[in-house]
mmCIF file of C-alpha atoms in Angstrom:
data_model
loop_
_atom_site.group_PDB
_atom_site.id
_atom_site.type_symbol
_atom_site.label_atom_id
_atom_site.label_comp_id
_atom_site.label_asym_id
_atom_site.label_seq_id
_atom_site.Cartn_x
_atom_site.Cartn_y
_atom_site.Cartn_z
ATOM 1 C CA MET A 1387 11.181 27.063 -15.605
ATOM 2 C CA THR A 1388 12.656 24.805 -12.899
ATOM 3 C CA GLN A 1389 12.416 21.041 -13.257
ATOM 4 C CA ILE A 1390 11.176 19.506 -10.008
ATOM 5 C CA HIS A 1391 11.763 16.086 -8.480
ATOM 6 C CA LEU A 1392 8.774 15.657 -6.155
ATOM 7 C CA LEU A 1393 9.402 13.446 -3.123
ATOM 8 C CA THR A 1394 6.303 12.530 -1.116
ATOM 9 C CA LEU A 1395 6.683 11.327 2.481
ATOM 10 C CA ILE A 1396 3.797 9.408 4.082
ATOM 11 C CA HIS A 1397 3.581 8.745 7.843
ATOM 12 C CA GLY A 1398 2.158 5.751 9.652
ATOM 13 C CA MET A 1399 -0.810 4.714 11.813
ATOM 14 C CA TRP A 1400 -1.956 7.414 14.266
ATOM 15 C CA GLY A 1401 0.728 9.562 12.653
ATOM 16 C CA ASN A 1402 1.125 13.161 11.616
ATOM 17 C CA PRO A 1403 3.610 15.049 9.415
ATOM 18 C CA GLY A 1404 5.780 15.856 12.451
ATOM 19 C CA HIS A 1405 6.784 12.198 12.700
ATOM 20 C CA LEU A 1406 8.717 12.549 9.439
ATOM 21 C CA ALA A 1407 10.436 15.807 10.337
ATOM 22 C CA GLU A 1408 13.909 14.235 10.518
ATOM 23 C CA LEU A 1409 13.516 12.483 7.166
ATOM 24 C CA ALA A 1410 12.444 15.755 5.533
ATOM 25 C CA ARG A 1411 15.235 17.738 7.207
ATOM 26 C CA ILE A 1412 18.032 15.333 6.317
ATOM 27 C CA VAL A 1413 17.008 14.687 2.703
ATOM 28 C CA ARG A 1414 16.657 18.442 2.081
ATOM 29 C CA GLU A 1415 20.056 19.012 3.674
ATOM 30 C CA MET A 1416 21.779 16.304 1.624
ATOM 31 C CA HIS A 1417 20.132 17.299 -1.672
ATOM 32 C CA SER A 1418 20.080 21.074 -1.289
ATOM 33 C CA GLU A 1419 21.952 21.510 -4.591
ATOM 34 C CA PRO A 1420 20.226 20.756 -7.914
ATOM 35 C CA ALA A 1421 21.172 17.741 -10.019
ATOM 36 C CA ASP A 1422 23.531 18.101 -12.989
ATOM 37 C CA ASP A 1423 20.579 18.788 -15.298
ATOM 38 C CA GLY A 1424 19.205 21.461 -12.954
ATOM 39 C CA THR A 1425 16.456 19.354 -11.383
ATOM 40 C CA GLN A 1426 15.658 20.446 -7.829
ATOM 41 C CA LEU A 1427 14.213 18.409 -4.983
ATOM 42 C CA HIS A 1428 10.821 19.386 -3.563
ATOM 43 C CA VAL A 1429 9.552 17.504 -0.499
ATOM 44 C CA LEU A 1430 5.844 17.051 0.186
ATOM 45 C CA VAL A 1431 5.006 15.640 3.625
ATOM 46 C CA ALA A 1432 1.467 14.309 3.258
ATOM 47 C CA GLU A 1433 -1.033 15.854 5.687
ATOM 48 C CA THR A 1434 -4.498 14.751 4.595
ATOM 49 C CA ASN A 1435 -4.394 11.297 6.162
ATOM 50 C CA SER A 1436 -3.368 12.145 9.732
ATOM 51 C CA ASP A 1437 -4.258 10.912 13.219
ATOM 52 C CA GLU A 1438 -7.681 9.206 13.335
ATOM 53 C CA SER A 1439 -8.057 9.409 9.535
ATOM 54 C CA THR A 1440 -5.516 6.582 9.388
ATOM 55 C CA TYR A 1441 -8.285 4.225 10.591
ATOM 56 C CA ASP A 1442 -10.132 4.663 7.279
ATOM 57 C CA GLY A 1443 -8.127 2.111 5.313
ATOM 58 C CA ILE A 1444 -5.107 1.931 3.054
ATOM 59 C CA ASP A 1445 -7.347 2.602 0.063
ATOM 60 C CA TRP A 1446 -9.090 5.754 1.283
ATOM 61 C CA GLY A 1447 -5.789 7.016 2.684
ATOM 62 C CA GLY A 1448 -4.190 6.395 -0.694
ATOM 63 C CA GLU A 1449 -6.933 8.260 -2.541
ATOM 64 C CA ARG A 1450 -6.454 11.250 -0.219
ATOM 65 C CA VAL A 1451 -2.675 11.342 -0.614
ATOM 66 C CA ALA A 1452 -2.916 10.954 -4.409
ATOM 67 C CA GLN A 1453 -5.187 14.000 -4.533
ATOM 68 C CA GLU A 1454 -2.758 15.881 -2.301
ATOM 69 C CA ILE A 1455 0.032 15.099 -4.785
ATOM 70 C CA TYR A 1456 -2.013 16.463 -7.679
ATOM 71 C CA ASP A 1457 -2.828 19.599 -5.664
ATOM 72 C CA GLU A 1458 0.868 20.132 -4.868
ATOM 73 C CA ILE A 1459 1.827 19.734 -8.525
ATOM 74 C CA GLU A 1460 -0.822 22.288 -9.470
ATOM 75 C CA LYS A 1461 0.704 24.779 -7.002
ATOM 76 C CA LEU A 1462 4.215 24.186 -8.331
ATOM 77 C CA GLU A 1463 3.161 24.549 -11.944
ATOM 78 C CA SER A 1464 1.226 27.744 -11.166
ATOM 79 C CA ASN A 1465 4.614 29.192 -10.155
ATOM 80 C CA GLY A 1466 6.140 28.201 -13.475
ATOM 81 C CA ASP A 1467 7.858 24.987 -12.304
ATOM 82 C CA LYS A 1468 7.504 21.569 -13.917
ATOM 83 C CA VAL A 1469 7.401 18.235 -12.063
ATOM 84 C CA THR A 1470 9.431 15.770 -14.152
ATOM 85 C CA ARG A 1471 10.401 13.130 -11.553
ATOM 86 C CA PHE A 1472 8.537 11.484 -8.705
ATOM 87 C CA SER A 1473 9.592 9.502 -5.633
ATOM 88 C CA VAL A 1474 7.762 8.316 -2.546
ATOM 89 C CA THR A 1475 8.780 7.054 0.889
ATOM 90 C CA GLY A 1476 6.292 5.561 3.324
ATOM 91 C CA TYR A 1477 6.837 4.752 6.990
ATOM 92 C CA SER A 1478 4.928 1.867 8.589
ATOM 93 C CA LEU A 1479 1.295 2.054 7.364
ATOM 94 C CA GLY A 1480 2.506 4.858 5.082
ATOM 95 C CA GLY A 1481 4.441 2.319 3.017
ATOM 96 C CA LEU A 1482 1.229 0.441 2.205
ATOM 97 C CA VAL A 1483 -0.499 3.742 1.438
ATOM 98 C CA ALA A 1484 2.441 4.566 -0.871
ATOM 99 C CA ARG A 1485 1.950 1.305 -2.770
ATOM 100 C CA TYR A 1486 -1.717 2.178 -3.222
ATOM 101 C CA VAL A 1487 -0.896 5.759 -4.246
ATOM 102 C CA VAL A 1488 1.407 4.697 -7.086
ATOM 103 C CA GLY A 1489 -1.401 2.478 -8.370
ATOM 104 C CA VAL A 1490 -3.749 5.472 -8.414
ATOM 105 C CA LEU A 1491 -1.149 7.585 -10.231
ATOM 106 C CA HIS A 1492 -0.444 4.828 -12.765
ATOM 107 C CA GLN A 1493 -4.151 4.393 -13.467
ATOM 108 C CA LYS A 1494 -4.381 8.116 -14.250
ATOM 109 C CA LYS A 1495 -1.416 7.906 -16.688
ATOM 110 C CA PHE A 1496 0.720 10.046 -14.357
ATOM 111 C CA PHE A 1497 3.931 8.186 -15.212
ATOM 112 C CA GLU A 1498 3.557 8.865 -18.925
ATOM 113 C CA SER A 1499 4.859 12.378 -18.300
ATOM 114 C CA VAL A 1500 6.608 12.049 -14.919
ATOM 115 C CA ALA A 1501 9.489 9.602 -14.362
ATOM 116 C CA PRO A 1502 9.108 7.291 -11.311
ATOM 117 C CA VAL A 1503 12.513 7.191 -9.599
ATOM 118 C CA ASN A 1504 12.745 6.090 -5.930
ATOM 119 C CA PHE A 1505 10.238 3.897 -4.104
ATOM 120 C CA ASN A 1506 11.116 3.366 -0.443
ATOM 121 C CA THR A 1507 9.387 1.977 2.620
ATOM 122 C CA ILE A 1508 10.578 1.972 6.223
ATOM 123 C CA ALA A 1509 9.260 -0.558 8.768
ATOM 124 C CA THR A 1510 6.187 -1.280 6.630
ATOM 125 C CA PRO A 1511 3.989 -4.403 7.144
ATOM 126 C CA HIS A 1512 4.025 -5.531 3.498
ATOM 127 C CA LEU A 1513 2.623 -8.953 4.398
ATOM 128 C CA GLY A 1514 0.167 -7.523 6.903
ATOM 129 C CA LEU A 1515 0.605 -8.157 10.617
ATOM 130 C CA PRO A 1516 1.636 -11.761 11.333
ATOM 131 C CA ARG A 1517 0.613 -13.831 14.325
ATOM 132 C CA PHE A 1518 3.068 -15.299 16.793
ATOM 133 C CA ARG A 1519 2.654 -18.219 19.190
ATOM 134 C CA SER A 1520 1.865 -16.067 22.195
ATOM 135 C CA PHE A 1521 -1.239 -15.119 24.125
ATOM 136 C CA MET A 1522 -0.866 -11.369 23.483
ATOM 137 C CA SER A 1523 -0.350 -11.881 19.758
ATOM 138 C CA GLY A 1524 -3.580 -13.871 19.680
ATOM 139 C CA VAL A 1525 -5.404 -11.088 21.523
ATOM 140 C CA PHE A 1526 -4.112 -8.421 19.129
ATOM 141 C CA SER A 1527 -5.007 -10.560 16.098
ATOM 142 C CA SER A 1528 -8.570 -10.856 17.403
ATOM 143 C CA LEU A 1529 -9.054 -7.261 18.525
ATOM 144 C CA GLY A 1530 -7.051 -5.493 15.791
ATOM 145 C CA PRO A 1531 -9.571 -5.929 12.958
ATOM 146 C CA ARG A 1532 -12.351 -4.720 15.269
ATOM 147 C CA LEU A 1533 -10.647 -1.812 16.998
ATOM 148 C CA LEU A 1534 -8.723 -0.382 14.042
ATOM 149 C CA SER A 1535 -11.687 -0.180 11.666
ATOM 150 C CA ARG A 1536 -11.024 -0.713 7.951
ATOM 151 C CA THR A 1537 -7.258 -0.376 8.361
ATOM 152 C CA GLY A 1538 -7.221 -3.118 11.002
ATOM 153 C CA GLU A 1539 -9.123 -5.475 8.727
ATOM 154 C CA GLN A 1540 -6.619 -4.796 5.953
ATOM 155 C CA PHE A 1541 -3.626 -5.193 8.297
ATOM 156 C CA TYR A 1542 -4.768 -8.720 9.159
ATOM 157 C CA CYS A 1543 -6.011 -9.575 5.618
ATOM 158 C CA MET A 1544 -9.528 -9.981 7.016
ATOM 159 C CA ASP A 1545 -11.131 -7.645 4.468
ATOM 160 C CA LYS A 1546 -12.811 -8.712 1.245
ATOM 161 C CA TRP A 1547 -11.653 -5.768 -0.791
ATOM 162 C CA SER A 1548 -12.084 -6.975 -4.355
ATOM 163 C CA ALA A 1549 -15.274 -8.039 -6.093
ATOM 164 C CA LYS A 1550 -14.096 -11.637 -5.752
ATOM 165 C CA GLY A 1551 -13.459 -11.308 -2.020
ATOM 166 C CA ARG A 1552 -9.663 -11.042 -2.009
ATOM 167 C CA PRO A 1553 -7.993 -8.871 0.678
ATOM 168 C CA LEU A 1554 -6.420 -5.609 -0.476
ATOM 169 C CA LEU A 1555 -2.851 -6.636 0.361
ATOM 170 C CA GLN A 1556 -3.226 -9.711 -1.852
ATOM 171 C CA VAL A 1557 -4.581 -7.622 -4.726
ATOM 172 C CA MET A 1558 -1.754 -5.089 -4.300
ATOM 173 C CA ALA A 1559 0.818 -7.888 -4.693
ATOM 174 C CA ASP A 1560 -0.840 -9.400 -7.763
ATOM 175 C CA PRO A 1561 1.462 -9.037 -10.826
ATOM 176 C CA ASP A 1562 -1.643 -8.642 -13.013
ATOM 177 C CA ARG A 1563 -2.891 -5.631 -11.067
ATOM 178 C CA ILE A 1564 -1.942 -1.992 -11.417
ATOM 179 C CA PHE A 1565 -0.334 -1.648 -7.942
ATOM 180 C CA TYR A 1566 2.382 -4.203 -8.714
ATOM 181 C CA GLN A 1567 2.814 -2.873 -12.241
ATOM 182 C CA ALA A 1568 3.267 0.680 -10.922
ATOM 183 C CA LEU A 1569 5.856 -0.534 -8.412
ATOM 184 C CA ALA A 1570 7.784 -2.222 -11.223
ATOM 185 C CA LEU A 1571 8.137 1.096 -13.068
ATOM 186 C CA PHE A 1572 10.395 2.705 -10.446
ATOM 187 C CA GLN A 1573 14.093 3.063 -11.127
ATOM 188 C CA THR A 1574 14.947 1.876 -7.604
ATOM 189 C CA ARG A 1575 12.978 0.023 -4.935
ATOM 190 C CA ARG A 1576 14.553 -0.056 -1.485
ATOM 191 C CA ILE A 1577 12.939 -1.129 1.788
ATOM 192 C CA TYR A 1578 14.210 -0.732 5.349
ATOM 193 C CA ALA A 1579 13.289 -3.126 8.152
ATOM 194 C CA ASN A 1580 14.241 -3.529 11.782
ATOM 195 C CA ALA A 1581 16.057 -6.832 12.176
ATOM 196 C CA ILE A 1582 15.262 -7.020 15.898
ATOM 197 C CA ASN A 1583 13.139 -5.395 18.601
ATOM 198 C CA ASP A 1584 10.367 -4.052 16.385
ATOM 199 C CA VAL A 1585 7.285 -5.289 18.220
ATOM 200 C CA THR A 1586 4.991 -3.219 15.982
ATOM 201 C CA VAL A 1587 6.144 -4.352 12.519
ATOM 202 C CA PRO A 1588 8.362 -7.469 12.836
ATOM 203 C CA TYR A 1589 11.229 -8.320 10.509
ATOM 204 C CA VAL A 1590 9.420 -10.820 8.255
ATOM 205 C CA THR A 1591 6.687 -8.437 7.134
ATOM 206 C CA ALA A 1592 8.892 -5.324 6.914
ATOM 207 C CA ALA A 1593 11.599 -7.173 4.945
ATOM 208 C CA ILE A 1594 9.126 -9.297 2.901
ATOM 209 C CA GLU A 1595 10.596 -12.569 4.133
ATOM 210 C CA THR A 1596 9.052 -15.839 5.301
ATOM 211 C CA TYR A 1597 11.746 -16.783 7.823
ATOM 212 C CA ASP A 1598 13.346 -14.691 10.581
ATOM 213 C CA PRO A 1599 16.941 -15.775 11.286
ATOM 214 C CA PHE A 1600 17.235 -13.212 14.088
ATOM 215 C CA LEU A 1601 14.551 -14.969 16.143
ATOM 216 C CA ASP A 1602 16.526 -18.216 15.970
ATOM 217 C CA ALA A 1603 19.868 -16.576 16.783
ATOM 218 C CA ALA A 1604 19.703 -17.796 20.374
ATOM 219 C CA SER A 1605 19.596 -21.449 19.261
ATOM 220 C CA LYS A 1606 21.488 -21.386 15.955
ATOM 221 C CA GLY A 1607 23.847 -18.455 16.320
ATOM 222 C CA LEU A 1608 24.133 -15.457 14.005
ATOM 223 C CA ASP A 1609 27.089 -13.407 12.803
ATOM 224 C CA VAL A 1610 26.161 -9.743 12.308
ATOM 225 C CA GLU A 1611 28.443 -7.099 10.782
ATOM 226 C CA ILE A 1612 27.418 -3.455 11.251
ATOM 227 C CA ASN A 1613 28.054 -0.817 8.588
ATOM 228 C CA THR A 1614 30.729 1.524 9.963
ATOM 229 C CA ASP A 1615 29.533 4.429 7.782
ATOM 230 C CA TYR A 1616 25.890 4.288 8.874
ATOM 231 C CA LYS A 1617 25.258 3.580 12.535
ATOM 232 C CA HIS A 1618 22.922 0.663 13.326
ATOM 233 C CA LEU A 1619 22.676 -0.487 9.698
ATOM 234 C CA ILE A 1620 23.639 -4.096 9.002
ATOM 235 C CA LYS A 1621 26.347 -4.590 6.379
ATOM 236 C CA ALA A 1622 26.103 -8.385 6.351
ATOM 237 C CA PHE A 1623 24.780 -11.264 8.442
ATOM 238 C CA SER A 1624 24.952 -15.037 8.241
ATOM 239 C CA GLN A 1625 24.100 -18.148 10.203
ATOM 240 C CA PRO A 1626 27.076 -20.429 10.891
ATOM 241 C CA PRO A 1627 26.856 -23.919 9.321
ATOM 242 C CA GLU A 1628 26.756 -25.371 12.828
ATOM 243 C CA ALA A 1629 25.558 -23.718 16.004
ATOM 244 C CA PRO A 1630 28.516 -22.790 18.239
ATOM 245 C CA ALA A 1631 28.936 -24.684 21.509
ATOM 246 C CA ARG A 1632 28.438 -21.515 23.508
ATOM 247 C CA LEU A 1633 25.909 -19.010 22.363
ATOM 248 C CA VAL A 1634 25.844 -15.432 23.497
ATOM 249 C CA LYS A 1635 22.328 -14.444 24.375
ATOM 250 C CA ARG A 1636 20.963 -11.376 22.672
ATOM 251 C CA LYS A 1637 21.297 -8.353 24.892
ATOM 252 C CA LYS A 1638 18.115 -7.249 26.546
ATOM 253 C CA SER A 1639 17.290 -3.596 26.714
ATOM 254 C CA ARG A 1640 18.556 -1.856 29.810
ATOM 255 C CA ARG A 1641 16.320 1.106 29.171
ATOM 256 C CA PRO A 1642 13.327 1.557 31.469
ATOM 257 C CA MET A 1643 10.055 0.237 30.093
ATOM 258 C CA LEU A 1644 8.315 3.460 31.104
ATOM 259 C CA PRO A 1645 8.366 6.603 28.965
ATOM 260 C CA PRO A 1646 10.528 9.505 30.214
ATOM 261 C CA PHE A 1647 7.639 11.432 31.760
ATOM 262 C CA LEU A 1648 6.917 8.439 34.041
ATOM 263 C CA GLN A 1649 10.521 7.743 35.074
ATOM 264 C CA PHE A 1650 10.634 9.117 38.629
ATOM 265 C CA ARG A 1651 13.432 9.070 41.177
ATOM 266 C CA PHE A 1652 13.258 7.314 44.548
ATOM 267 C CA PRO A 1653 10.914 7.348 46.475
ATOM 268 C CA PHE A 1654 8.350 8.513 43.932
ATOM 269 C CA ASN A 1655 9.137 5.563 41.658
ATOM 270 C CA LEU A 1656 8.034 3.205 44.473
ATOM 271 C CA LEU A 1657 4.708 5.000 44.713
ATOM 272 C CA LEU A 1658 4.234 4.551 40.996
ATOM 273 C CA TYR A 1659 5.011 0.811 41.141
ATOM 274 C CA ILE A 1660 2.638 0.321 44.077
ATOM 275 C CA SER A 1661 -0.113 2.035 42.060
ATOM 276 C CA LEU A 1662 0.397 -0.082 38.953
ATOM 277 C CA PRO A 1663 -2.225 -2.761 39.854
ATOM 278 C CA LEU A 1664 -4.806 0.048 39.801
ATOM 279 C CA LEU A 1665 -3.344 2.140 36.980
ATOM 280 C CA ILE A 1666 -2.923 -0.680 34.460
ATOM 281 C CA PRO A 1667 -6.628 -1.751 34.317
ATOM 282 C CA VAL A 1668 -7.697 1.908 34.167
ATOM 283 C CA GLY A 1669 -5.170 2.589 31.409
ATOM 284 C CA VAL A 1670 -6.201 -0.444 29.373
ATOM 285 C CA SER A 1671 -9.878 0.538 29.706
ATOM 286 C CA LEU A 1672 -9.151 4.068 28.514
ATOM 287 C CA VAL A 1673 -7.129 2.791 25.540
ATOM 288 C CA LEU A 1674 -9.881 0.365 24.509
ATOM 289 C CA PHE A 1675 -12.487 3.131 24.839
ATOM 290 C CA ARG A 1676 -10.387 5.486 22.728
ATOM 291 C CA LEU A 1677 -9.801 2.846 20.046
ATOM 292 C CA SER A 1678 -13.478 1.863 19.971
ATOM 293 C CA LYS A 1679 -14.578 5.477 19.666
ATOM 294 C CA ALA A 1680 -12.077 6.208 16.882
ATOM 295 C CA SER A 1681 -13.046 3.025 15.039
ATOM 296 C CA HIS A 1682 -16.740 3.903 15.253
ATOM 297 C CA GLY A 1683 -16.009 7.387 13.909
ATOM 298 C CA SER A 1684 -13.978 5.886 11.087
ATOM 299 C CA ARG A 1685 -16.734 3.486 10.055
ATOM 300 C CA SER A 1686 -19.200 6.403 9.959
ATOM 301 C CA ARG A 1687 -16.802 8.370 7.726
ATOM 302 C CA ILE A 1688 -16.322 5.373 5.441
ATOM 303 C CA LYS A 1689 -20.089 5.014 4.957
ATOM 304 C CA LEU A 1690 -20.269 8.634 3.827
ATOM 305 C CA LEU A 1691 -17.246 8.203 1.561
ATOM 306 C CA GLU A 1692 -18.732 5.109 -0.057
ATOM 307 C CA LYS A 1693 -22.024 6.903 -0.689
ATOM 308 C CA GLU A 1694 -20.146 9.714 -2.421
ATOM 309 C CA LYS A 1695 -17.666 7.366 -4.147
ATOM 310 C CA SER A 1696 -16.802 8.441 -7.654
ATOM 311 C CA THR A 1697 -16.312 5.944 -10.467
ATOM 312 C CA ASP A 1698 -12.937 7.658 -10.909
ATOM 313 C CA THR A 1699 -11.480 6.012 -7.791
ATOM 314 C CA LEU A 1700 -9.127 3.083 -8.194
ATOM 315 C CA MET A 1701 -11.430 0.998 -5.989
ATOM 316 C CA SER A 1702 -14.152 1.248 -8.631
ATOM 317 C CA ALA A 1703 -11.742 0.475 -11.455
ATOM 318 C CA ILE A 1704 -10.339 -2.630 -9.755
ATOM 319 C CA ALA A 1705 -13.820 -3.880 -8.815
ATOM 320 C CA SER A 1706 -14.902 -3.576 -12.434
ATOM 321 C CA LEU A 1707 -11.770 -5.359 -13.621
ATOM 322 C CA GLU A 1708 -12.178 -8.211 -11.120
ATOM 323 C CA ARG A 1709 -15.759 -8.793 -12.249
ATOM 324 C CA SER A 1710 -14.498 -9.191 -15.807
ATOM 325 C CA VAL A 1711 -12.023 -11.931 -14.908
ATOM 326 C CA GLU A 1712 -13.165 -15.515 -15.374
ATOM 327 C CA GLU A 1713 -14.031 -17.320 -12.158
ATOM 328 C CA ALA A 1714 -11.545 -20.122 -12.813
ATOM 329 C CA VAL A 1715 -8.613 -17.733 -13.128
ATOM 330 C CA VAL A 1716 -9.467 -16.015 -9.870
ATOM 331 C CA ASP A 1717 -9.797 -19.361 -8.102
ATOM 332 C CA ILE A 1718 -6.303 -20.328 -9.245
ATOM 333 C CA MET A 1719 -4.854 -17.015 -8.030
ATOM 334 C CA GLU A 1720 -6.553 -17.282 -4.668
ATOM 335 C CA THR A 1721 -5.346 -20.803 -3.942
ATOM 336 C CA GLU A 1722 -1.793 -20.300 -5.192
ATOM 337 C CA SER A 1723 0.764 -19.657 -2.470
ATOM 338 C CA ALA A 1724 4.469 -19.786 -1.868
ATOM 339 C CA PRO A 1725 6.055 -23.014 -0.647
ATOM 340 C CA ILE A 1726 5.997 -23.232 3.132
ATOM 341 C CA ASP A 1727 9.334 -23.161 4.928
ATOM 342 C CA LYS A 1728 9.150 -26.381 6.970
ATOM 343 C CA GLU A 1729 12.067 -25.377 9.182
ATOM 344 C CA ALA A 1730 10.358 -22.106 10.035
ATOM 345 C CA GLN A 1731 7.138 -23.977 10.855
ATOM 346 C CA LEU A 1732 8.974 -26.169 13.359
ATOM 347 C CA SER A 1733 10.430 -23.232 15.276
ATOM 348 C CA LYS A 1734 8.209 -21.903 18.049
ATOM 349 C CA GLU A 1735 9.833 -18.478 17.731
ATOM 350 C CA GLN A 1736 8.837 -17.969 14.100
ATOM 351 C CA PRO A 1737 5.673 -16.069 13.087
ATOM 352 C CA ILE A 1738 2.650 -17.905 11.724
ATOM 353 C CA LEU A 1739 2.182 -16.831 8.104
ATOM 354 C CA THR A 1740 -1.030 -17.672 6.269
ATOM 355 C CA PRO A 1741 -1.103 -18.965 2.658
ATOM 356 C CA VAL A 1742 -2.214 -15.484 1.578
ATOM 357 C CA GLN A 1743 0.776 -13.859 3.307
ATOM 358 C CA LEU A 1744 3.158 -16.432 1.815
ATOM 359 C CA GLY A 1745 1.724 -15.694 -1.624
ATOM 360 C CA ILE A 1746 2.178 -11.953 -1.115
ATOM 361 C CA ALA A 1747 5.843 -12.499 -0.207
ATOM 362 C CA LYS A 1748 6.389 -14.731 -3.225
ATOM 363 C CA ASN A 1749 4.914 -12.182 -5.653
ATOM 364 C CA LEU A 1750 6.636 -9.112 -4.233
ATOM 365 C CA ASN A 1751 10.005 -10.872 -4.174
ATOM 366 C CA THR A 1752 9.842 -11.353 -7.934
ATOM 367 C CA LEU A 1753 10.604 -7.618 -8.138
ATOM 368 C CA PRO A 1754 14.218 -6.468 -7.722
ATOM 369 C CA ILE A 1755 14.107 -4.907 -4.238
ATOM 370 C CA GLU A 1756 17.088 -3.699 -2.225
ATOM 371 C CA LYS A 1757 16.612 -4.666 1.433
ATOM 372 C CA GLU A 1758 18.371 -2.783 4.237
ATOM 373 C CA LEU A 1759 18.243 -3.940 7.865
ATOM 374 C CA ALA A 1760 18.585 -1.837 10.999
ATOM 375 C CA TYR A 1761 19.958 -3.375 14.192
ATOM 376 C CA PHE A 1762 19.004 -1.588 17.419
ATOM 377 C CA GLU A 1763 20.039 -3.875 20.274
ATOM 378 C CA ASP A 1764 19.429 -1.709 23.302
ATOM 379 C CA LEU A 1765 15.794 -0.789 22.720
ATOM 380 C CA THR A 1766 12.445 -2.105 23.896
ATOM 381 C CA ASN A 1767 10.760 -1.202 20.590
ATOM 382 C CA SER A 1768 12.777 0.038 17.616
ATOM 383 C CA HIS A 1769 9.777 0.941 15.453
ATOM 384 C CA ALA A 1770 9.873 4.688 16.132
ATOM 385 C CA THR A 1771 13.660 4.913 16.395
ATOM 386 C CA ILE A 1772 14.309 3.828 12.808
ATOM 387 C CA ILE A 1773 12.914 7.176 11.559
ATOM 388 C CA SER A 1774 13.859 9.308 14.613
ATOM 389 C CA ARG A 1775 10.144 9.899 15.035
ATOM 390 C CA ASP A 1776 10.178 12.209 18.065
ATOM 391 C CA VAL A 1777 13.658 13.340 19.075
ATOM 392 C CA VAL A 1778 12.332 16.020 21.427
ATOM 393 C CA ARG A 1779 10.354 13.787 23.795
ATOM 394 C CA PHE A 1780 12.464 10.667 23.202
ATOM 395 C CA PRO A 1781 16.169 11.518 22.788
ATOM 396 C CA GLN A 1782 16.967 7.840 22.050
ATOM 397 C CA HIS A 1783 15.146 8.251 18.731
ATOM 398 C CA ARG A 1784 18.251 10.101 17.503
ATOM 399 C CA GLU A 1785 19.886 6.680 17.197
ATOM 400 C CA GLY A 1786 18.000 6.253 13.915
ATOM 401 C CA GLU A 1787 19.837 9.064 12.142
ATOM 402 C CA GLY A 1788 22.347 6.687 10.541
ATOM 403 C CA VAL A 1789 19.527 4.782 8.840
ATOM 404 C CA ILE A 1790 17.926 8.029 7.640
ATOM 405 C CA ARG A 1791 21.242 9.260 6.225
ATOM 406 C CA HIS A 1792 21.686 6.009 4.320
ATOM 407 C CA TRP A 1793 18.200 6.438 2.864
ATOM 408 C CA ALA A 1794 18.931 10.056 1.891
ATOM 409 C CA SER A 1795 22.371 9.259 0.417
ATOM 410 C CA SER A 1796 20.869 6.390 -1.632
ATOM 411 C CA PHE A 1797 18.193 8.716 -3.021
ATOM 412 C CA VAL A 1798 18.588 9.224 -6.774
ATOM 413 C CA LEU A 1799 17.900 12.867 -7.563
#
């Protein structure tokens, strides 16, 4: 009988298992030999919550992945193996799904017989998606909950997930709830965040922070030291006591804004630019239509799922628990929040965090969490690069390999 350490990888919004191919390849390569006690690594790349299914919410996605884990364990044990250790890594939305999954497993007493070892997230919006003081951020904050179905509502903490009307992300960060308690069981908790240039999941929410020193680097200065062993990973950073007289502006990306398949040579590039006033409205209309259609399909699926909902789901268990809590206690929990960083409030560059998001950060930061920061200067959006999401179509995604190798080398087998 072989002892198995099961590592589950969970992709992000609109994702599929192929997005995590480099993570799976590198961790298998670096842990191809068994541990000293003979335990072998087995990697499960979750498949059941792919593409448009990611619209259905963190909770329904988590229920699906939890069932997939049980199915995989059943297959392994039918071959005479025994799962004795468990780890999970989630990318982007997948990190929130991972936090839900461990709650499901803990509720079912999974960790009484299987040791929880590594919990990792990469570029995950732990605080939800924050607003910034810009027109486009306001548009996305308004449209996101409508166009991304249940997941969008949960991203922006607009849902009323619990029986008392609290959003799911707030419940998941509550020390008195099973999600937080499951997270606390893991031997190691390590999260990776992009320090700069992640327009999808900004630093504050990926790193569970309430202030972003990288946004104020232009006015206050910032000393950044890169890890020489792992490319693009920050070893240390600090703000000088006083802003230097001359500040070096952060380098802007020199890469073209267009994807490779739209990067034409002269004179065809001129034809493309001339056509942009027509192409952009058409493109935006098509995107909105696609999002609306997918969201409508998701809401129809959710209605069917809720009709068939078993009392065995964690949603039912939490709802029952919340109803049993005295009203006064819930009121205290809902109004409690972290102290507001006045300096951050004064800066126009800083994100606008709600009292709920501040409270989430406060609660999660009571756990011992290792935080690793990636620093990709020469990119328009570093969100996909941090996991080398698609190295075939986008060769620049290979720049994320150093971060992946740090994650794999830090993995406790």
